[in-house]
Amino acid sequence: GAVVSQHPSWVICKSGTSVKIECRSLDFQATTMFWYRQFPKQSLMLMATSNEGSKATYEQGVEKDKFLINHASLTLSTLTVTSAHPEDSSFYICSAPKPGQSGEQYFGPGTRLTVT
Amino acid sequence: KQEVTQIPAALSVPEGENLVLNCSFTDSAIYNLQWFRQDPGKGLTSLLLIQSSQREQTSGRLNASLDKSSGRSTLYIAASQPGDSATYLCAVRPGGANSKLTFGKGITLSVRP
């Protein structure tokens, strides 16, 4: 079964509004989670690393004030797209490392965001 | 900077064929390599994980190999089925269990009945 969940699975919002996406690790704790976005027929682009108890680390070119990340607990990270624009429409996916040293990543099912 | 390449971008084969999907990476100093499957509009499903010290991993009809020195990995799919149709991505992790993955662009596989 799924070990990382995302909510909502899809969302439509109007330009200028904000939308929050949740990422939860199920039955395990994750001090680190990763947020990706994916454009149609493109690969995943890492946006930021979410760290429990400290600030997120953003990749170059990603606006931290636009994409707010909060790692509220050891099982929950949220991504808030603020003042959304149509160009923010994309598929957002989170991941969490499997506990231990294997380095395996579990990925969530993704959230389809459409900004009208 | 690590770069991961998957060629071709798309592949169409008849059902029953054995096939090989290729992945190459520029920096051989990796912690592990992971193959994923992605169905349209869905998240990623982990298929196989190969640690840097390993040469291959097998799961059912799938076999993944790793040659770090040449910067290559292959995903072998035996007796392909229409249900195998999906996009297959490989990703490498540079160092440490929580370090960032670098993804290839994926290979979209279509298995014709």
PDB file of C-alpha atoms in Angstrom:
ATOM      1  CA  GLY A   1       0.000   0.000   0.000  1.00  0.00           C
ATOM      2  CA  ALA A   2       0.902   3.655  -0.274  1.00  0.00           C
ATOM      3  CA  VAL A   3       3.445   4.870   2.234  1.00  0.00           C
ATOM      4  CA  VAL A   4       3.285   8.542   1.275  1.00  0.00           C
ATOM      5  CA  SER A   5      -0.014  10.299   0.735  1.00  0.00           C
ATOM      6  CA  GLN A   6      -0.865  13.663  -0.759  1.00  0.00           C
ATOM      7  CA  HIS A   7      -3.970  15.764  -0.434  1.00  0.00           C
ATOM      8  CA  PRO A   8      -5.699  16.909  -2.482  1.00  0.00           C
ATOM      9  CA  SER A   9      -5.105  14.753  -5.532  1.00  0.00           C
ATOM     10  CA  TRP A  10      -6.266  17.589  -7.750  1.00  0.00           C
ATOM     11  CA  VAL A  11      -7.276  21.175  -7.224  1.00  0.00           C
ATOM     12  CA  ILE A  12      -8.519  24.030  -9.361  1.00  0.00           C
ATOM     13  CA  CYS A  13      -8.088  27.570  -8.096  1.00  0.00           C
ATOM     14  CA  LYS A  14      -8.407  31.083  -9.425  1.00  0.00           C
ATOM     15  CA  SER A  15      -5.491  33.372 -10.153  1.00  0.00           C
ATOM     16  CA  GLY A  16      -4.366  35.286  -7.105  1.00  0.00           C
ATOM     17  CA  THR A  17      -5.534  32.765  -4.561  1.00  0.00           C
ATOM     18  CA  SER A  18      -3.381  30.437  -2.488  1.00  0.00           C
ATOM     19  CA  VAL A  19      -3.582  26.691  -2.325  1.00  0.00           C
ATOM     20  CA  LYS A  20      -2.091  24.269   0.187  1.00  0.00           C
ATOM     21  CA  ILE A  21      -0.925  20.758  -0.628  1.00  0.00           C
ATOM     22  CA  GLU A  22      -0.263  18.235   2.117  1.00  0.00           C
ATOM     23  CA  CYS A  23       2.253  15.419   2.091  1.00  0.00           C
ATOM     24  CA  ARG A  24       2.107  12.762   4.784  1.00  0.00           C
ATOM     25  CA  SER A  25       4.324   9.813   5.553  1.00  0.00           C
ATOM     26  CA  LEU A  26       2.235   6.860   6.642  1.00  0.00           C
ATOM     27  CA  ASP A  27       3.496   4.633   9.455  1.00  0.00           C
ATOM     28  CA  PHE A  28       6.975   6.147   9.463  1.00  0.00           C
ATOM     29  CA  GLN A  29       8.620   9.400  10.390  1.00  0.00           C
ATOM     30  CA  ALA A  30      10.408  11.621   7.926  1.00  0.00           C
ATOM     31  CA  THR A  31      12.647  14.441   9.098  1.00  0.00           C
ATOM     32  CA  THR A  32      13.224  15.288   5.457  1.00  0.00           C
ATOM     33  CA  MET A  33      10.766  15.419   2.603  1.00  0.00           C
ATOM     34  CA  PHE A  34      11.221  16.593  -0.960  1.00  0.00           C
ATOM     35  CA  TRP A  35       8.901  18.588  -3.200  1.00  0.00           C
ATOM     36  CA  TYR A  36       8.995  18.236  -6.981  1.00  0.00           C
ATOM     37  CA  ARG A  37       7.044  19.663  -9.840  1.00  0.00           C
ATOM     38  CA  GLN A  38       6.548  18.002 -13.172  1.00  0.00           C
ATOM     39  CA  PHE A  39       5.411  19.601 -16.420  1.00  0.00           C
ATOM     40  CA  PRO A  40       3.694  17.483 -19.081  1.00  0.00           C
ATOM     41  CA  LYS A  41       6.063  14.957 -20.621  1.00  0.00           C
ATOM     42  CA  GLN A  42       8.958  16.293 -18.579  1.00  0.00           C
ATOM     43  CA  SER A  43      10.913  14.782 -15.758  1.00  0.00           C
ATOM     44  CA  LEU A  44      10.661  15.748 -12.129  1.00  0.00           C
ATOM     45  CA  MET A  45      12.271  18.985 -11.062  1.00  0.00           C
ATOM     46  CA  LEU A  46      13.250  19.275  -7.420  1.00  0.00           C
ATOM     47  CA  MET A  47      11.834  22.444  -5.911  1.00  0.00           C
ATOM     48  CA  ALA A  48      12.875  22.242  -2.298  1.00  0.00           C
ATOM     49  CA  THR A  49      13.877  20.049   0.593  1.00  0.00           C
ATOM     50  CA  SER A  50      11.570  20.246   3.573  1.00  0.00           C
ATOM     51  CA  ASN A  51      13.261  19.866   6.951  1.00  0.00           C
ATOM     52  CA  GLU A  52      11.391  19.167  10.162  1.00  0.00           C
ATOM     53  CA  GLY A  53      12.204  21.819  12.741  1.00  0.00           C
ATOM     54  CA  SER A  54      14.079  24.118  10.408  1.00  0.00           C
ATOM     55  CA  LYS A  55      13.673  26.120   7.231  1.00  0.00           C
ATOM     56  CA  ALA A  56      13.247  24.482   3.885  1.00  0.00           C
ATOM     57  CA  THR A  57      16.112  24.494   1.426  1.00  0.00           C
ATOM     58  CA  TYR A  58      15.073  25.789  -1.977  1.00  0.00           C
ATOM     59  CA  GLU A  59      16.651  24.943  -5.299  1.00  0.00           C
ATOM     60  CA  GLN A  60      18.070  27.692  -7.428  1.00  0.00           C
ATOM     61  CA  GLY A  61      15.380  29.618  -9.247  1.00  0.00           C
ATOM     62  CA  VAL A  62      12.530  28.579  -6.951  1.00  0.00           C
ATOM     63  CA  GLU A  63      10.887  31.502  -5.179  1.00  0.00           C
ATOM     64  CA  LYS A  64      10.668  30.729  -1.499  1.00  0.00           C
ATOM     65  CA  ASP A  65       8.079  33.442  -0.886  1.00  0.00           C
ATOM     66  CA  LYS A  66       5.830  31.988  -3.531  1.00  0.00           C
ATOM     67  CA  PHE A  67       6.181  28.348  -2.596  1.00  0.00           C
ATOM     68  CA  LEU A  68       5.920  28.227   1.183  1.00  0.00           C
ATOM     69  CA  ILE A  69       6.973  24.987   2.789  1.00  0.00           C
ATOM     70  CA  ASN A  70       6.221  24.026   6.362  1.00  0.00           C
ATOM     71  CA  HIS A  71       7.359  20.749   7.883  1.00  0.00           C
ATOM     72  CA  ALA A  72       4.839  20.790  10.698  1.00  0.00           C
ATOM     73  CA  SER A  73       5.597  17.398  12.180  1.00  0.00           C
ATOM     74  CA  LEU A  74       7.610  14.265  11.551  1.00  0.00           C
ATOM     75  CA  THR A  75       4.853  12.958   9.291  1.00  0.00           C
ATOM     76  CA  LEU A  76       3.555  16.089   7.573  1.00  0.00           C
ATOM     77  CA  SER A  77       4.966  18.641   5.158  1.00  0.00           C
ATOM     78  CA  THR A  78       2.868  21.247   3.384  1.00  0.00           C
ATOM     79  CA  LEU A  79       3.490  23.236   0.230  1.00  0.00           C
ATOM     80  CA  THR A  80       1.490  26.437  -0.183  1.00  0.00           C
ATOM     81  CA  VAL A  81       1.422  28.072  -3.588  1.00  0.00           C
ATOM     82  CA  THR A  82       0.733  31.720  -2.869  1.00  0.00           C
ATOM     83  CA  SER A  83      -0.849  34.183  -5.277  1.00  0.00           C
ATOM     84  CA  ALA A  84      -1.167  31.449  -7.845  1.00  0.00           C
ATOM     85  CA  HIS A  85      -0.842  32.198 -11.550  1.00  0.00           C
ATOM     86  CA  PRO A  86      -1.736  30.009 -14.539  1.00  0.00           C
ATOM     87  CA  GLU A  87       1.965  29.248 -15.076  1.00  0.00           C
ATOM     88  CA  ASP A  88       1.979  27.566 -11.669  1.00  0.00           C
ATOM     89  CA  SER A  89      -0.330  24.916 -13.078  1.00  0.00           C
ATOM     90  CA  SER A  90       1.599  21.687 -12.825  1.00  0.00           C
ATOM     91  CA  PHE A  91       1.828  18.287 -11.179  1.00  0.00           C
ATOM     92  CA  TYR A  92       3.361  18.501  -7.718  1.00  0.00           C
ATOM     93  CA  ILE A  93       4.864  15.395  -6.138  1.00  0.00           C
ATOM     94  CA  CYS A  94       6.406  14.915  -2.718  1.00  0.00           C
ATOM     95  CA  SER A  95       8.708  12.181  -1.524  1.00  0.00           C
ATOM     96  CA  ALA A  96      10.164  10.928   1.714  1.00  0.00           C
ATOM     97  CA  PRO A  97      13.189   8.734   2.345  1.00  0.00           C
ATOM     98  CA  LYS A  98      12.614   5.256   3.639  1.00  0.00           C
ATOM     99  CA  PRO A  99      13.909   5.018   7.216  1.00  0.00           C
ATOM    100  CA  GLY A 100      17.407   3.613   7.410  1.00  0.00           C
ATOM    101  CA  GLN A 101      20.420   3.920   5.178  1.00  0.00           C
ATOM    102  CA  SER A 102      19.119   2.317   1.996  1.00  0.00           C
ATOM    103  CA  GLY A 103      18.510   5.693   0.386  1.00  0.00           C
ATOM    104  CA  GLU A 104      15.253   4.488  -1.131  1.00  0.00           C
ATOM    105  CA  GLN A 105      12.648   7.171  -1.776  1.00  0.00           C
ATOM    106  CA  TYR A 106       8.923   6.784  -1.435  1.00  0.00           C
ATOM    107  CA  PHE A 107       6.859   9.065  -3.640  1.00  0.00           C
ATOM    108  CA  GLY A 108       3.371  10.377  -3.138  1.00  0.00           C
ATOM    109  CA  PRO A 109       0.651  10.041  -5.783  1.00  0.00           C
ATOM    110  CA  GLY A 110       0.968  13.682  -6.815  1.00  0.00           C
ATOM    111  CA  THR A 111      -1.340  16.691  -6.861  1.00  0.00           C
ATOM    112  CA  ARG A 112      -2.585  18.197 -10.101  1.00  0.00           C
ATOM    113  CA  LEU A 113      -2.897  21.967  -9.722  1.00  0.00           C
ATOM    114  CA  THR A 114      -4.788  23.993 -12.311  1.00  0.00           C
ATOM    115  CA  VAL A 115      -4.894  27.754 -11.958  1.00  0.00           C
ATOM    116  CA  THR A 116      -7.573  29.494 -14.007  1.00  0.00           C
TER     117      THR A 116
ATOM    118  CA  LYS B   1      27.011  18.522 -11.930  1.00  0.00           C
ATOM    119  CA  GLN B   2      25.385  15.121 -12.293  1.00  0.00           C
ATOM    120  CA  GLU B   3      23.380  14.579 -15.467  1.00  0.00           C
ATOM    121  CA  VAL B   4      21.190  11.577 -16.152  1.00  0.00           C
ATOM    122  CA  THR B   5      20.263  10.629 -19.703  1.00  0.00           C
ATOM    123  CA  GLN B   6      17.680   8.165 -20.921  1.00  0.00           C
ATOM    124  CA  ILE B   7      17.538   7.406 -24.635  1.00  0.00           C
ATOM    125  CA  PRO B   8      15.310   6.899 -26.528  1.00  0.00           C
ATOM    126  CA  ALA B   9      12.538   9.059 -25.118  1.00  0.00           C
ATOM    127  CA  ALA B  10       9.899   6.655 -26.372  1.00  0.00           C
ATOM    128  CA  LEU B  11       9.771   3.003 -27.341  1.00  0.00           C
ATOM    129  CA  SER B  12       7.049   0.830 -28.847  1.00  0.00           C
ATOM    130  CA  VAL B  13       7.318  -2.953 -28.858  1.00  0.00           C
ATOM    131  CA  PRO B  14       5.003  -5.910 -29.493  1.00  0.00           C
ATOM    132  CA  GLU B  15       3.769  -7.925 -26.570  1.00  0.00           C
ATOM    133  CA  GLY B  16       6.065 -10.713 -25.446  1.00  0.00           C
ATOM    134  CA  GLU B  17       9.299  -9.031 -26.442  1.00  0.00           C
ATOM    135  CA  ASN B  18      12.213  -8.817 -24.015  1.00  0.00           C
ATOM    136  CA  LEU B  19      13.505  -5.283 -23.846  1.00  0.00           C
ATOM    137  CA  VAL B  20      16.238  -3.168 -22.302  1.00  0.00           C
ATOM    138  CA  LEU B  21      15.887   0.409 -21.128  1.00  0.00           C
ATOM    139  CA  ASN B  22      19.097   2.374 -20.798  1.00  0.00           C
ATOM    140  CA  CYS B  23      20.184   5.019 -18.335  1.00  0.00           C
ATOM    141  CA  SER B  24      23.521   6.823 -18.264  1.00  0.00           C
ATOM    142  CA  PHE B  25      24.956   9.249 -15.736  1.00  0.00           C
ATOM    143  CA  THR B  26      27.977  11.509 -15.861  1.00  0.00           C
ATOM    144  CA  ASP B  27      29.351  11.275 -12.312  1.00  0.00           C
ATOM    145  CA  SER B  28      30.159   7.753 -11.164  1.00  0.00           C
ATOM    146  CA  ALA B  29      30.339   8.777  -7.497  1.00  0.00           C
ATOM    147  CA  ILE B  30      26.821   7.706  -6.612  1.00  0.00           C
ATOM    148  CA  TYR B  31      25.234   6.312  -3.476  1.00  0.00           C
ATOM    149  CA  ASN B  32      22.556   4.380  -5.297  1.00  0.00           C
ATOM    150  CA  LEU B  33      20.386   4.298  -8.400  1.00  0.00           C
ATOM    151  CA  GLN B  34      16.647   3.799  -8.432  1.00  0.00           C
ATOM    152  CA  TRP B  35      14.274   2.857 -11.248  1.00  0.00           C
ATOM    153  CA  PHE B  36      10.699   4.108 -11.123  1.00  0.00           C
ATOM    154  CA  ARG B  37       7.547   3.592 -13.079  1.00  0.00           C
ATOM    155  CA  GLN B  38       5.073   6.389 -13.671  1.00  0.00           C
ATOM    156  CA  ASP B  39       1.627   5.920 -15.139  1.00  0.00           C
ATOM    157  CA  PRO B  40      -0.060   8.957 -16.767  1.00  0.00           C
ATOM    158  CA  GLY B  41      -1.218  11.451 -14.170  1.00  0.00           C
ATOM    159  CA  LYS B  42       0.115   9.380 -11.307  1.00  0.00           C
ATOM    160  CA  GLY B  43       2.995   9.468  -8.886  1.00  0.00           C
ATOM    161  CA  LEU B  44       6.115   7.333  -9.003  1.00  0.00           C
ATOM    162  CA  THR B  45       6.279   3.683  -8.097  1.00  0.00           C
ATOM    163  CA  SER B  46       9.676   2.392  -7.067  1.00  0.00           C
ATOM    164  CA  LEU B  47      10.688  -0.674  -9.088  1.00  0.00           C
ATOM    165  CA  LEU B  48      14.251  -1.455  -8.122  1.00  0.00           C
ATOM    166  CA  LEU B  49      16.977   0.121  -6.034  1.00  0.00           C
ATOM    167  CA  ILE B  50      20.637  -0.701  -6.635  1.00  0.00           C
ATOM    168  CA  GLN B  51      23.200   0.342  -4.087  1.00  0.00           C
ATOM    169  CA  SER B  52      26.575   1.540  -5.335  1.00  0.00           C
ATOM    170  CA  SER B  53      28.219  -1.676  -4.169  1.00  0.00           C
ATOM    171  CA  GLN B  54      25.761  -3.883  -6.057  1.00  0.00           C
ATOM    172  CA  ARG B  55      25.801  -5.000  -9.682  1.00  0.00           C
ATOM    173  CA  GLU B  56      22.158  -5.907 -10.162  1.00  0.00           C
ATOM    174  CA  GLN B  57      18.763  -6.347  -8.586  1.00  0.00           C
ATOM    175  CA  THR B  58      15.840  -8.498  -9.676  1.00  0.00           C
ATOM    176  CA  SER B  59      12.123  -8.365  -9.039  1.00  0.00           C
ATOM    177  CA  GLY B  60       9.861 -10.671 -10.976  1.00  0.00           C
ATOM    178  CA  ARG B  61      10.250  -9.965 -14.692  1.00  0.00           C
ATOM    179  CA  LEU B  62      12.464  -6.957 -14.009  1.00  0.00           C
ATOM    180  CA  ASN B  63      16.217  -6.936 -13.707  1.00  0.00           C
ATOM    181  CA  ALA B  64      18.294  -3.814 -13.220  1.00  0.00           C
ATOM    182  CA  SER B  65      22.057  -3.695 -13.592  1.00  0.00           C
ATOM    183  CA  LEU B  66      24.566  -1.077 -12.585  1.00  0.00           C
ATOM    184  CA  ASP B  67      28.023  -0.374 -13.971  1.00  0.00           C
ATOM    185  CA  LYS B  68      29.312   2.574 -11.992  1.00  0.00           C
ATOM    186  CA  SER B  69      32.643   2.845 -13.761  1.00  0.00           C
ATOM    187  CA  SER B  70      30.996   3.375 -17.132  1.00  0.00           C
ATOM    188  CA  GLY B  71      28.108   5.389 -15.719  1.00  0.00           C
ATOM    189  CA  ARG B  72      25.398   3.064 -16.975  1.00  0.00           C
ATOM    190  CA  SER B  73      22.375   1.215 -15.752  1.00  0.00           C
ATOM    191  CA  THR B  74      19.923  -0.949 -17.650  1.00  0.00           C
ATOM    192  CA  LEU B  75      16.422  -2.089 -16.811  1.00  0.00           C
ATOM    193  CA  TYR B  76      15.581  -5.398 -18.428  1.00  0.00           C
ATOM    194  CA  ILE B  77      11.925  -6.321 -18.832  1.00  0.00           C
ATOM    195  CA  ALA B  78      11.231  -9.920 -19.761  1.00  0.00           C
ATOM    196  CA  ALA B  79       8.201 -11.025 -21.741  1.00  0.00           C
ATOM    197  CA  SER B  80       6.687  -7.563 -21.937  1.00  0.00           C
ATOM    198  CA  GLN B  81       2.943  -7.124 -21.466  1.00  0.00           C
ATOM    199  CA  PRO B  82       0.537  -4.285 -22.364  1.00  0.00           C
ATOM    200  CA  GLY B  83       0.288  -3.540 -18.652  1.00  0.00           C
ATOM    201  CA  ASP B  84       3.972  -2.615 -18.694  1.00  0.00           C
ATOM    202  CA  SER B  85       3.116   0.456 -20.776  1.00  0.00           C
ATOM    203  CA  ALA B  86       4.229   3.467 -18.725  1.00  0.00           C
ATOM    204  CA  THR B  87       7.088   5.915 -18.364  1.00  0.00           C
ATOM    205  CA  TYR B  88      10.216   4.530 -16.753  1.00  0.00           C
ATOM    206  CA  LEU B  89      12.537   6.911 -14.961  1.00  0.00           C
ATOM    207  CA  CYS B  90      15.932   6.314 -13.490  1.00  0.00           C
ATOM    208  CA  ALA B  91      17.364   8.497 -10.768  1.00  0.00           C
ATOM    209  CA  VAL B  92      20.743   8.614  -9.071  1.00  0.00           C
ATOM    210  CA  ARG B  93      21.565   9.713  -5.568  1.00  0.00           C
ATOM    211  CA  PRO B  94      25.016  11.298  -5.163  1.00  0.00           C
ATOM    212  CA  GLY B  95      25.829  10.613  -1.534  1.00  0.00           C
ATOM    213  CA  GLY B  96      24.054   9.776   1.687  1.00  0.00           C
ATOM    214  CA  ALA B  97      20.649   8.245   2.264  1.00  0.00           C
ATOM    215  CA  ASN B  98      18.861  11.612   2.303  1.00  0.00           C
ATOM    216  CA  SER B  99      20.718  13.373  -0.492  1.00  0.00           C
ATOM    217  CA  LYS B 100      18.883  14.700  -3.532  1.00  0.00           C
ATOM    218  CA  LEU B 101      17.926  12.526  -6.466  1.00  0.00           C
ATOM    219  CA  THR B 102      18.783  13.513 -10.022  1.00  0.00           C
ATOM    220  CA  PHE B 103      16.275  12.188 -12.531  1.00  0.00           C
ATOM    221  CA  GLY B 104      16.473  11.317 -16.165  1.00  0.00           C
ATOM    222  CA  LYS B 105      13.654  12.458 -18.434  1.00  0.00           C
ATOM    223  CA  GLY B 106      12.237   8.982 -18.679  1.00  0.00           C
ATOM    224  CA  ILE B 107      11.428   6.502 -21.408  1.00  0.00           C
ATOM    225  CA  THR B 108       7.779   6.149 -22.405  1.00  0.00           C
ATOM    226  CA  LEU B 109       7.149   2.517 -23.202  1.00  0.00           C
ATOM    227  CA  SER B 110       4.205   1.269 -25.191  1.00  0.00           C
ATOM    228  CA  VAL B 111       3.640  -2.477 -25.417  1.00  0.00           C
ATOM    229  CA  ARG B 112       1.296  -3.358 -28.263  1.00  0.00           C
ATOM    230  CA  PRO B 113      -1.094  -6.299 -27.830  1.00  0.00           C
TER     231      PRO B 113
END
